[in-house]
CSV table of C-alpha atoms and ligand atoms in Angstrom, one decimal:
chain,number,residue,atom,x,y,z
P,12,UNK,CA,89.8,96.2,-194.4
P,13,UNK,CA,89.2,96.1,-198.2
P,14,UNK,CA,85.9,95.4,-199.7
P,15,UNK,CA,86.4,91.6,-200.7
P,16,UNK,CA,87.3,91.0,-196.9
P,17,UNK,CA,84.5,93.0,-195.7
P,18,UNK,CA,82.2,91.1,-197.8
P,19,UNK,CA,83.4,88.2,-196.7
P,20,UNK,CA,82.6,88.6,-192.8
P,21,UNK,CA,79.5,90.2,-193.7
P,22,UNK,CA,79.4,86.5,-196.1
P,23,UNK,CA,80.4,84.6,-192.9
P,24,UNK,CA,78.2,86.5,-190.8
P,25,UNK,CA,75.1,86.1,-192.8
P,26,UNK,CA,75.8,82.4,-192.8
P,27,UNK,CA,76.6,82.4,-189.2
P,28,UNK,CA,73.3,83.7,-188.6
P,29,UNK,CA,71.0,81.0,-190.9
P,30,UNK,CA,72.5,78.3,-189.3
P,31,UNK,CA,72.0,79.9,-185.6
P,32,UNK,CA,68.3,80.1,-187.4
P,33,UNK,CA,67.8,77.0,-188.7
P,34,UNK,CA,69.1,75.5,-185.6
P,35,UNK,CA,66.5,77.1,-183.5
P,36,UNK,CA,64.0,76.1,-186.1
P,37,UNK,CA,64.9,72.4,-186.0
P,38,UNK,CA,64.6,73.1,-181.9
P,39,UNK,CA,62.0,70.4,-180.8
P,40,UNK,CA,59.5,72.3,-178.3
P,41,UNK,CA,59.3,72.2,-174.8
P,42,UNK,CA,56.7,72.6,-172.0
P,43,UNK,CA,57.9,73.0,-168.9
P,44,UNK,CA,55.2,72.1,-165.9
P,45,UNK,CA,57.3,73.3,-162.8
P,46,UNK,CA,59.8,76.1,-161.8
P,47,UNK,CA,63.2,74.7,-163.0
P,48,UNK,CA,66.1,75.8,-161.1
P,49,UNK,CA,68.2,78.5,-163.5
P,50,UNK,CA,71.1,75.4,-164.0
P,51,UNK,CA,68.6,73.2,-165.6
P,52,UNK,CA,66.7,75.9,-167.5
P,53,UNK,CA,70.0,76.8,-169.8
P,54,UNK,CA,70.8,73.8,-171.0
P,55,UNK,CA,66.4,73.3,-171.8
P,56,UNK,CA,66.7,76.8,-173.6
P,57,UNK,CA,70.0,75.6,-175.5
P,58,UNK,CA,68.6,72.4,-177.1
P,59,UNK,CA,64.7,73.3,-177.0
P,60,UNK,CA,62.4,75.9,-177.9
P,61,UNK,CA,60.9,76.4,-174.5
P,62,UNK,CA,56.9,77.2,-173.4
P,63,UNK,CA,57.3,77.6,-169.8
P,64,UNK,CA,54.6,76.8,-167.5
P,65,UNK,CA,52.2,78.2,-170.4
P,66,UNK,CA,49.4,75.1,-169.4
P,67,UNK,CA,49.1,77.5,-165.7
P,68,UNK,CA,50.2,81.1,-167.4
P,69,UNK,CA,48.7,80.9,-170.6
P,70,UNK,CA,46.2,78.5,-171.7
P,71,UNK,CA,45.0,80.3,-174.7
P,72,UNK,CA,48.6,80.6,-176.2
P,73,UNK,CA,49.3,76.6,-174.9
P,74,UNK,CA,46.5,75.8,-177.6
P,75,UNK,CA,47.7,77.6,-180.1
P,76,UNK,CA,51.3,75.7,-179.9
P,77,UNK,CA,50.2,72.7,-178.3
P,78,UNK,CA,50.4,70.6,-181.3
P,79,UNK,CA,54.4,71.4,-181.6
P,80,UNK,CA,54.7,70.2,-178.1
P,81,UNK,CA,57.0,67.4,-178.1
P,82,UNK,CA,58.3,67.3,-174.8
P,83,UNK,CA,57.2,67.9,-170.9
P,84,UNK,CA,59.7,68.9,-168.0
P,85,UNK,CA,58.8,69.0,-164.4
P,86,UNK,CA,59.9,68.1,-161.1
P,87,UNK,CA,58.8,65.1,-158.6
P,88,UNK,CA,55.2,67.6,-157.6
P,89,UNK,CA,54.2,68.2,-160.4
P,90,UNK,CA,51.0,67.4,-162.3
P,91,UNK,CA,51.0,65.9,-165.6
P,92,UNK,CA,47.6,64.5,-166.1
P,93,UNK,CA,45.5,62.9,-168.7
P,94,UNK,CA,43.9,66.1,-169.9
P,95,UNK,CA,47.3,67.7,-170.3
P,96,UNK,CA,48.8,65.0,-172.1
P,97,UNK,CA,45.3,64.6,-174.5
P,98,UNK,CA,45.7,67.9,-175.7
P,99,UNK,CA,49.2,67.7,-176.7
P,100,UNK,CA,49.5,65.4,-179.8
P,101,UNK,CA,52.8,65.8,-180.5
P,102,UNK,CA,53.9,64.5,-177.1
P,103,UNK,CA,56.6,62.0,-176.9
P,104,UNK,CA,58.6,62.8,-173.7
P,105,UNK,CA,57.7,63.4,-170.1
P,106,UNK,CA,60.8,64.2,-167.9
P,107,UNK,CA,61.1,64.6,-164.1
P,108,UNK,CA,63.7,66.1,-162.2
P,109,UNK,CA,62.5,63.6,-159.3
P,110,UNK,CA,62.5,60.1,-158.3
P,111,UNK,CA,58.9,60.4,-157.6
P,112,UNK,CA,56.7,60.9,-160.2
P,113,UNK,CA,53.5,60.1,-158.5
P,114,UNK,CA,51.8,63.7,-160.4
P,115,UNK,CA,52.5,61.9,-163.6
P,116,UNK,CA,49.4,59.9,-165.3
P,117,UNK,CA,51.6,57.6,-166.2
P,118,UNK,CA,48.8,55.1,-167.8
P,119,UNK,CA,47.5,58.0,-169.6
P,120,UNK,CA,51.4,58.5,-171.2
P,121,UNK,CA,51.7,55.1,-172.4
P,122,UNK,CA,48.3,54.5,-174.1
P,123,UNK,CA,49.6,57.5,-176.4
P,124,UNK,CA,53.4,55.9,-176.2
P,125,UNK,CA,54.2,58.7,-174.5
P,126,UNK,CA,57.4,57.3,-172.2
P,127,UNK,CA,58.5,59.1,-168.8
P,128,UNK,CA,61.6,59.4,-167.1
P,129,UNK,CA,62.8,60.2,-163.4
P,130,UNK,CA,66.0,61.0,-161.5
P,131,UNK,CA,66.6,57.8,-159.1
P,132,UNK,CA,69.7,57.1,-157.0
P,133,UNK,CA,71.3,60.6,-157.3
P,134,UNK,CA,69.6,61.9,-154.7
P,135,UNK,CA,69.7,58.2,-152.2
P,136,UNK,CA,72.2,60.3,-150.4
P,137,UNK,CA,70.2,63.5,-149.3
P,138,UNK,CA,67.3,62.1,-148.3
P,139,UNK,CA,68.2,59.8,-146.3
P,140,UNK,CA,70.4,62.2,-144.7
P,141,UNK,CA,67.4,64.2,-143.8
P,142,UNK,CA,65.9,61.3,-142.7
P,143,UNK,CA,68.2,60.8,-140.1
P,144,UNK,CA,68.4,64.3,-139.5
P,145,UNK,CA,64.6,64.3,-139.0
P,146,UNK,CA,65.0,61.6,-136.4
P,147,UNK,CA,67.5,63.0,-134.0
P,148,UNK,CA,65.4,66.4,-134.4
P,149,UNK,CA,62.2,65.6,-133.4
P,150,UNK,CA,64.0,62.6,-130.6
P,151,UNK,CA,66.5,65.4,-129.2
P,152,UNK,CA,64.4,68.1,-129.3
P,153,UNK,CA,66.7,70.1,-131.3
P,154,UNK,CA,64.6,73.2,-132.8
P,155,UNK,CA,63.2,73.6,-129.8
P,156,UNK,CA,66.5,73.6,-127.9
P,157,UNK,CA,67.8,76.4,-130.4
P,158,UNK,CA,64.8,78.3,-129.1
P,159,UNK,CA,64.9,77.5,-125.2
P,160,UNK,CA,68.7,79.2,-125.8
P,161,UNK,CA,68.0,81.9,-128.2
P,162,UNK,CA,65.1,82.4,-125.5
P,163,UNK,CA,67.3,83.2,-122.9
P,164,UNK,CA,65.2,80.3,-120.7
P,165,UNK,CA,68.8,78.2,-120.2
P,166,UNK,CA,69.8,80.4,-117.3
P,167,UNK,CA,66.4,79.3,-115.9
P,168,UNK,CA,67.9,75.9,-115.5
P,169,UNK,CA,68.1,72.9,-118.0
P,170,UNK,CA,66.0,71.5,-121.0
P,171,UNK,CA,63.9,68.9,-120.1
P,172,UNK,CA,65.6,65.9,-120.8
P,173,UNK,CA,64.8,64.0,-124.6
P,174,UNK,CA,64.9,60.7,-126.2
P,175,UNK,CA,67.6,58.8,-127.0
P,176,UNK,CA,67.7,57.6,-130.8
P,177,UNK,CA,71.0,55.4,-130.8
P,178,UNK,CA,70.2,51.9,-130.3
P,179,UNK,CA,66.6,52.3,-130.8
P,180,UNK,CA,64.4,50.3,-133.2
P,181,UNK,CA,63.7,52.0,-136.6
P,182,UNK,CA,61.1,50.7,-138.8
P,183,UNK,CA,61.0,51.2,-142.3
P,184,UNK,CA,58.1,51.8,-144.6
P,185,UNK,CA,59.6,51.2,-148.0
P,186,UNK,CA,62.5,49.2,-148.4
P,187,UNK,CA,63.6,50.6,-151.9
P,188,UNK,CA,66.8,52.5,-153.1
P,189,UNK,CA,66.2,55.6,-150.4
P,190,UNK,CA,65.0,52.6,-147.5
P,191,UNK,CA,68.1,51.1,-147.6
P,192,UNK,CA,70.4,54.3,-147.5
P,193,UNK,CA,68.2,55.0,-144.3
P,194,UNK,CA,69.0,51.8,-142.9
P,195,UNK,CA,72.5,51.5,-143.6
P,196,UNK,CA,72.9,55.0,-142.0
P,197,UNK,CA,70.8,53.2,-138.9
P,198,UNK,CA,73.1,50.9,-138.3
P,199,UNK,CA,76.1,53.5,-137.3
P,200,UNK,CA,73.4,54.5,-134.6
P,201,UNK,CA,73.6,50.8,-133.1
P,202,UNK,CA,69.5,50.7,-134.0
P,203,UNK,CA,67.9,47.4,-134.7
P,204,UNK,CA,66.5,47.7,-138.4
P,205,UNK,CA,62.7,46.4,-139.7
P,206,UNK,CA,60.7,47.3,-142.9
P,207,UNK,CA,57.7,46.5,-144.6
P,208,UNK,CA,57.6,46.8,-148.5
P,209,UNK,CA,55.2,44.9,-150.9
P,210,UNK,CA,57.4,41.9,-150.9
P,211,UNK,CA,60.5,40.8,-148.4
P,212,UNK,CA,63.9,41.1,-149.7
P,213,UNK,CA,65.2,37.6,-148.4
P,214,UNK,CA,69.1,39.0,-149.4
P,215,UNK,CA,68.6,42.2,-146.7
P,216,UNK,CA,69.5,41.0,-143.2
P,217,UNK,CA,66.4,43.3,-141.6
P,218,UNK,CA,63.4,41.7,-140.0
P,219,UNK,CA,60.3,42.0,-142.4
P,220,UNK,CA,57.0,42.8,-141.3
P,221,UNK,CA,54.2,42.4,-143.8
P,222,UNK,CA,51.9,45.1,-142.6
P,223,UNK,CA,52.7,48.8,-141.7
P,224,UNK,CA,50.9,48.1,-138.2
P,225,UNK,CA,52.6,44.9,-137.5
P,226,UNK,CA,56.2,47.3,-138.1
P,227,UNK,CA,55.0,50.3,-136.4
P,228,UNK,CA,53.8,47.9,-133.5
P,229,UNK,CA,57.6,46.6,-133.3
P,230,UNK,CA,59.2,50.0,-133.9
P,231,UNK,CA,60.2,52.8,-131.7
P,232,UNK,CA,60.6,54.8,-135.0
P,233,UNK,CA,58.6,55.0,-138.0
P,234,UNK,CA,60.2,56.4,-141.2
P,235,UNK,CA,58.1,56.4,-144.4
P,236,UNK,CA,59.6,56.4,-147.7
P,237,UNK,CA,57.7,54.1,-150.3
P,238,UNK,CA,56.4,56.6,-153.4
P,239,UNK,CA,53.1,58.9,-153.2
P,240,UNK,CA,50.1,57.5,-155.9
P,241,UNK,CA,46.6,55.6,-155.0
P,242,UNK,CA,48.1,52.9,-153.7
P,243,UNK,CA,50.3,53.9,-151.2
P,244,UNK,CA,47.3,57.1,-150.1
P,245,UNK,CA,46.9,56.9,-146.4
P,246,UNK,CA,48.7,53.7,-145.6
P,247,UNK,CA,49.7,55.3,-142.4
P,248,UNK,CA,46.1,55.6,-141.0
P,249,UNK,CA,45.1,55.9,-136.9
P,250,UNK,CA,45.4,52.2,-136.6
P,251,UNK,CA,49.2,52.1,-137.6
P,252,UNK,CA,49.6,55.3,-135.3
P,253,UNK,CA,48.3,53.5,-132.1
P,254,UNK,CA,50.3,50.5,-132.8
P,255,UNK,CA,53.4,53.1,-132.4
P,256,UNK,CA,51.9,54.0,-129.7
P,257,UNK,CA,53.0,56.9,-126.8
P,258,UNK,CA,56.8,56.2,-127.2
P,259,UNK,CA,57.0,55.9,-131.1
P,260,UNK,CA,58.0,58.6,-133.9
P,261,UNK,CA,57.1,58.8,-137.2
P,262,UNK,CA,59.2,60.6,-139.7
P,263,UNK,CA,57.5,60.9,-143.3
P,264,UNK,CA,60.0,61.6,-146.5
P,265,UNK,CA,57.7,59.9,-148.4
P,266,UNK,CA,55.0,62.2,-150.3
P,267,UNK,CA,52.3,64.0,-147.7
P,268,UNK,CA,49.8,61.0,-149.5
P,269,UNK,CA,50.9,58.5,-148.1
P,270,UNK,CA,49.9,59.6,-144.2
P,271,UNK,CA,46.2,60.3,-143.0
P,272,UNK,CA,47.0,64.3,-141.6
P,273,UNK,CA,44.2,64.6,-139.8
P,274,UNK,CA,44.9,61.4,-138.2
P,275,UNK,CA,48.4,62.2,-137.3
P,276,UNK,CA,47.4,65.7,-136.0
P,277,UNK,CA,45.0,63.8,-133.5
P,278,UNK,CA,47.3,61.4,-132.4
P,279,UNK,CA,50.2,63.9,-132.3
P,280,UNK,CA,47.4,66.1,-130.2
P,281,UNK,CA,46.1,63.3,-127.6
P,282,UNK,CA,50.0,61.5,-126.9
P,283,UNK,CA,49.2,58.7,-129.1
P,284,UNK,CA,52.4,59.3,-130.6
P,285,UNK,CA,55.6,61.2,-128.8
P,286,UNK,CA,56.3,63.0,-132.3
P,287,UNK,CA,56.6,63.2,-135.4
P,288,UNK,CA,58.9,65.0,-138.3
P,289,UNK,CA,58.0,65.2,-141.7
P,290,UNK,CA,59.0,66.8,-144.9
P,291,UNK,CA,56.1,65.8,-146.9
P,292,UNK,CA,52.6,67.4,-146.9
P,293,UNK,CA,49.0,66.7,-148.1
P,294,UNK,CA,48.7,70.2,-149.5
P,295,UNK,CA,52.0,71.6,-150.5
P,296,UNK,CA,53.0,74.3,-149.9
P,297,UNK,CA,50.2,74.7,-147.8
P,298,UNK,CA,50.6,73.3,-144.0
P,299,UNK,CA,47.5,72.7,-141.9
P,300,UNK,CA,47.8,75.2,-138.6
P,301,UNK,CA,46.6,72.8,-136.3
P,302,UNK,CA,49.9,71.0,-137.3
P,303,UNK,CA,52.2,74.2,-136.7
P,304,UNK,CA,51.1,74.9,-133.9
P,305,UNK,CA,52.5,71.5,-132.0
P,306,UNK,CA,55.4,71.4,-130.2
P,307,UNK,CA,56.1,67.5,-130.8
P,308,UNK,CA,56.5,68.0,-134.6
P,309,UNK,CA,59.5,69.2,-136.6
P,310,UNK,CA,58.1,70.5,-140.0
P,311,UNK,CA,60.7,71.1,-142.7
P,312,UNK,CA,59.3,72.4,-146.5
P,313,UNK,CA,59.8,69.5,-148.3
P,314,UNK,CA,63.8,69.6,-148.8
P,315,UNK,CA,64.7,65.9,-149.0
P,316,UNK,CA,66.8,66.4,-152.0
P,317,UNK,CA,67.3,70.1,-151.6
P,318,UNK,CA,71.1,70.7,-151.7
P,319,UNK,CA,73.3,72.1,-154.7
P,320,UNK,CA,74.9,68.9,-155.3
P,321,UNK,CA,72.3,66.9,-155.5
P,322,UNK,CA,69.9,68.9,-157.2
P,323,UNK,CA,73.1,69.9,-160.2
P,324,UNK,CA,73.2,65.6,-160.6
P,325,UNK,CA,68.9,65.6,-160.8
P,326,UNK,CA,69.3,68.2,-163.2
P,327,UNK,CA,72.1,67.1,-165.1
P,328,UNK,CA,70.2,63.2,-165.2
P,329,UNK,CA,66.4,65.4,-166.1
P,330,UNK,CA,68.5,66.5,-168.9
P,331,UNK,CA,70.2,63.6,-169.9
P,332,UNK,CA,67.2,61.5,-170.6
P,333,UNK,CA,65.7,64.4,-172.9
P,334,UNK,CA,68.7,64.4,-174.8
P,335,UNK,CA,68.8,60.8,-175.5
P,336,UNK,CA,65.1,60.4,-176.2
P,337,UNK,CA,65.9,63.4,-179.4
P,338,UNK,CA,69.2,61.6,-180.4
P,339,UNK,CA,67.4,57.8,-180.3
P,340,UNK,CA,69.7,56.4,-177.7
P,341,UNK,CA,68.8,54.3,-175.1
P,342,UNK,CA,67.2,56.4,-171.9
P,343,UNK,CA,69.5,56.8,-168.6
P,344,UNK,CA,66.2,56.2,-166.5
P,345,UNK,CA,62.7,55.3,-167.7
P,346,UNK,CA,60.5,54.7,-165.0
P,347,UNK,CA,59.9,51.3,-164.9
P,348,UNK,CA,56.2,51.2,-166.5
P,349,UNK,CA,58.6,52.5,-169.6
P,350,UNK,CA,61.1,50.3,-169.9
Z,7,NAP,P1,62.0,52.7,-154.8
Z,7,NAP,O1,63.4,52.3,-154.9
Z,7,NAP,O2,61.0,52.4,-155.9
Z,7,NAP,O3,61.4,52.1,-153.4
Z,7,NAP,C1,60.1,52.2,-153.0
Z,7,NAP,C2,59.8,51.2,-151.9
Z,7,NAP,O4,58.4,51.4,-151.5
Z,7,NAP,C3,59.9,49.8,-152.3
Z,7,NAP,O5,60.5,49.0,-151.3
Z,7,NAP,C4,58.5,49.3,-152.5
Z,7,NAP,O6,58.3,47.9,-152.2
Z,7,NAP,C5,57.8,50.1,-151.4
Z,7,NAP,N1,56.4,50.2,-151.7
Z,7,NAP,C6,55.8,50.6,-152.9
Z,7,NAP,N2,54.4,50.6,-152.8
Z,7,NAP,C7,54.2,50.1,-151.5
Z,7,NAP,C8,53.0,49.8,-150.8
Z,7,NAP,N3,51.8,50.0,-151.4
Z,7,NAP,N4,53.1,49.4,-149.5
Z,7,NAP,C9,54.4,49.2,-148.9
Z,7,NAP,N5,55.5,49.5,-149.6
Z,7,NAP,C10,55.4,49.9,-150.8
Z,7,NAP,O7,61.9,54.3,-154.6
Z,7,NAP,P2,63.0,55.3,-153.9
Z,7,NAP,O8,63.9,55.7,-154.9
Z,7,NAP,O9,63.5,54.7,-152.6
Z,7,NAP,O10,62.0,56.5,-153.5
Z,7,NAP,C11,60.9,56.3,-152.7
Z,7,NAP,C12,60.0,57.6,-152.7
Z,7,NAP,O11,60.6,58.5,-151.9
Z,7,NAP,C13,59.8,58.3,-154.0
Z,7,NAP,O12,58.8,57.6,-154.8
Z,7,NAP,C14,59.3,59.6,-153.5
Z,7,NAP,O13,57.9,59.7,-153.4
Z,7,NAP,C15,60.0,59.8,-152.2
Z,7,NAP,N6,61.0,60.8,-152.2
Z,7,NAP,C16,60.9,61.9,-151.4
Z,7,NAP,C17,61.8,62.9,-151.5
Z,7,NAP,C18,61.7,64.2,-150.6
Z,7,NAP,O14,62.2,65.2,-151.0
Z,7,NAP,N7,61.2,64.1,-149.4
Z,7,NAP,C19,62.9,62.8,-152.3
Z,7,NAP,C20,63.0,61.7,-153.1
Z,7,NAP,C21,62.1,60.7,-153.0
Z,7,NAP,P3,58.9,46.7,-153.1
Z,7,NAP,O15,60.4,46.9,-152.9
Z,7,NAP,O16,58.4,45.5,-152.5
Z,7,NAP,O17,58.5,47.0,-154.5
């Protein structure tokens, strides 16, 4: 290669590299507040300058660059409170791979015209899936038939017989995007279909109730899936639990919130209830042992949305909103306080 073409790689090169430079300068910065899966932590590191989880790992370095901070990334658990928020002047998005976003302050975000964004509908699918999953578990008995097998205690004679879920009557706590992809799912199973919400939907054809106890008092199922905050905390108390009553399940894909524990451990404990499944927790990841240690509930770690599809499209919709917000187009999903 002769000197002029040399010099002009090296020329090219040079450039190459002030442009890859002032690109990452013009990077806005990010804090992320959760672990991010690996497939929406590329395309973060691509378009941002990314802080992670520096409010939890490193406060002292979070208030040195806090006033760069001009985006948050989480997922449906985590916390964004007003204290956060306060110290990051900058601020101008809060994104959350999650339909939930119950962690979020969200009064707090929009006094400082701060606007949040969630992950609806993509994930409709999965967790009502596991919903039904959850009932047929906990009604059939399922993980504990895997064990009477794997136990060897079938050539002992048979399982004691279970509870029949087709045909059944499900009631519905939260008749929103995920409620209705439980009950159309319900309806395959030949089950009568009820729900309470914070208004009827006169356009569904499902009975409504206007109280949880009223429902849970016409339900053979209970299946909880309104969103976690103050006012949904402990709507499913010991009063809706007896009005289940000895036959009922409940089955909570909802947040851990929204059902009194303690209560549920009690009735679960004394056959108030027959059983109960739940994905959702008070104190995640944390799971009370008086809880594990009962045979009539099926505990899963909070996986309502947890499969590679679904999670890729939460992901891909997290990311989307961020990218609109920095190129001043209209957002694919504000929450609704935001829009
Ligand atoms: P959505 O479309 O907003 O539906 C929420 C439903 O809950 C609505 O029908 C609403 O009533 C009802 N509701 C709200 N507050 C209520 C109250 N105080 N009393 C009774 N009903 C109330 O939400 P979605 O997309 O279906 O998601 C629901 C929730 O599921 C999320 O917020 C999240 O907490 C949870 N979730 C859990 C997982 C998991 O992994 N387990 C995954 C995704 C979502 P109106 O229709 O009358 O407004």
């Amino acid at each position: 290669m002769g000197l002029e073409a040399k010099s002009g790689v090296r020329y090219r090169t040079v450039i190459t590299q002030l442009r890859g430079r002032a690109a990452v300068a013009n990077k806005p910065d990010l804090l992320t507040v959760a672990r991010l899966a690996p497939f929406l932590m590329e395309p973060l590191q691509q378009a941002f300058t990314v802080h992670e989880r520096l409010h939890e790992e490193d406060p002292a370095a979070l208030e040195r660059i806090a006033p760069k901070i001009r985006a948050i990334c989480g997922s449906g658990e985590s916390k964004v409170g007003a204290d956060l928020i306060a110290r990051l002047p900058a601020l101008e998005i809060i994104s959350i791979m999650g339909v939930g976003y119950d962690g979020v302050d969200v009064a707090a975000a929009k006094a400082r015209s701060v606007v949040v964004t969630h992950t609806p509908d993509v994930l409709n699918d999965d967790v009502a899936d596991l919903a039904l999953a959850l009932m047929l578990n906990v009604a059939r008995r399922i993980p504990q038939a895997d064990q009477y097998l794997r136990q060897g205690r079938w050539t002992s004679g048979p399982m004691p017989l279970a509870r029949k879920m087709s045909g059944a009557r499900l009631g519905i706590v939260g008749m929103g995007r995920i409620g209705q992809a439980i009950a159309e799912r319900a309806k395959a199973f030949g089950m009568s279909i009820a729900y309470t919400a914070r208004s009827a939907k006169p356009a569904l054809p499902y009975a409504f109730h206007p109280t949880p106890r009223e429902l849970a008092a016409a339900s053979d199922f209970l299946v909880v899936i309104t969103p976690g905050g103050a006012a949904t905390r402990k709507l499913i108390d010991a009063e809706v639990l007896r009005a289940l009553g000895p036959e009922g399940y409940l089955v909570n894909v909802a947040r851990g919130s929204v059902v009194d524990e303690a209560a549920l451990i009690e009735a679960l404990r004394e056959g108030v209830i027959a059983g109960a499944a739940l994905d959702v927790f008070e104190n995640e990841p944390n799971v009370p042992e008086a809880l594990r240690a009962l045979d009539n509930a099926v505990l899963v770690p909070h996986i309502g949305s947890a499969t590679t599809q679904t999670r890729h499209a939460m992901a891909a919709r997290a990311f989307a909103n961020l990218e609109a917000h920095f190129a001043g187009k209209p957002l694919p999903s504000a929450v609704p306080e935001c829009r």
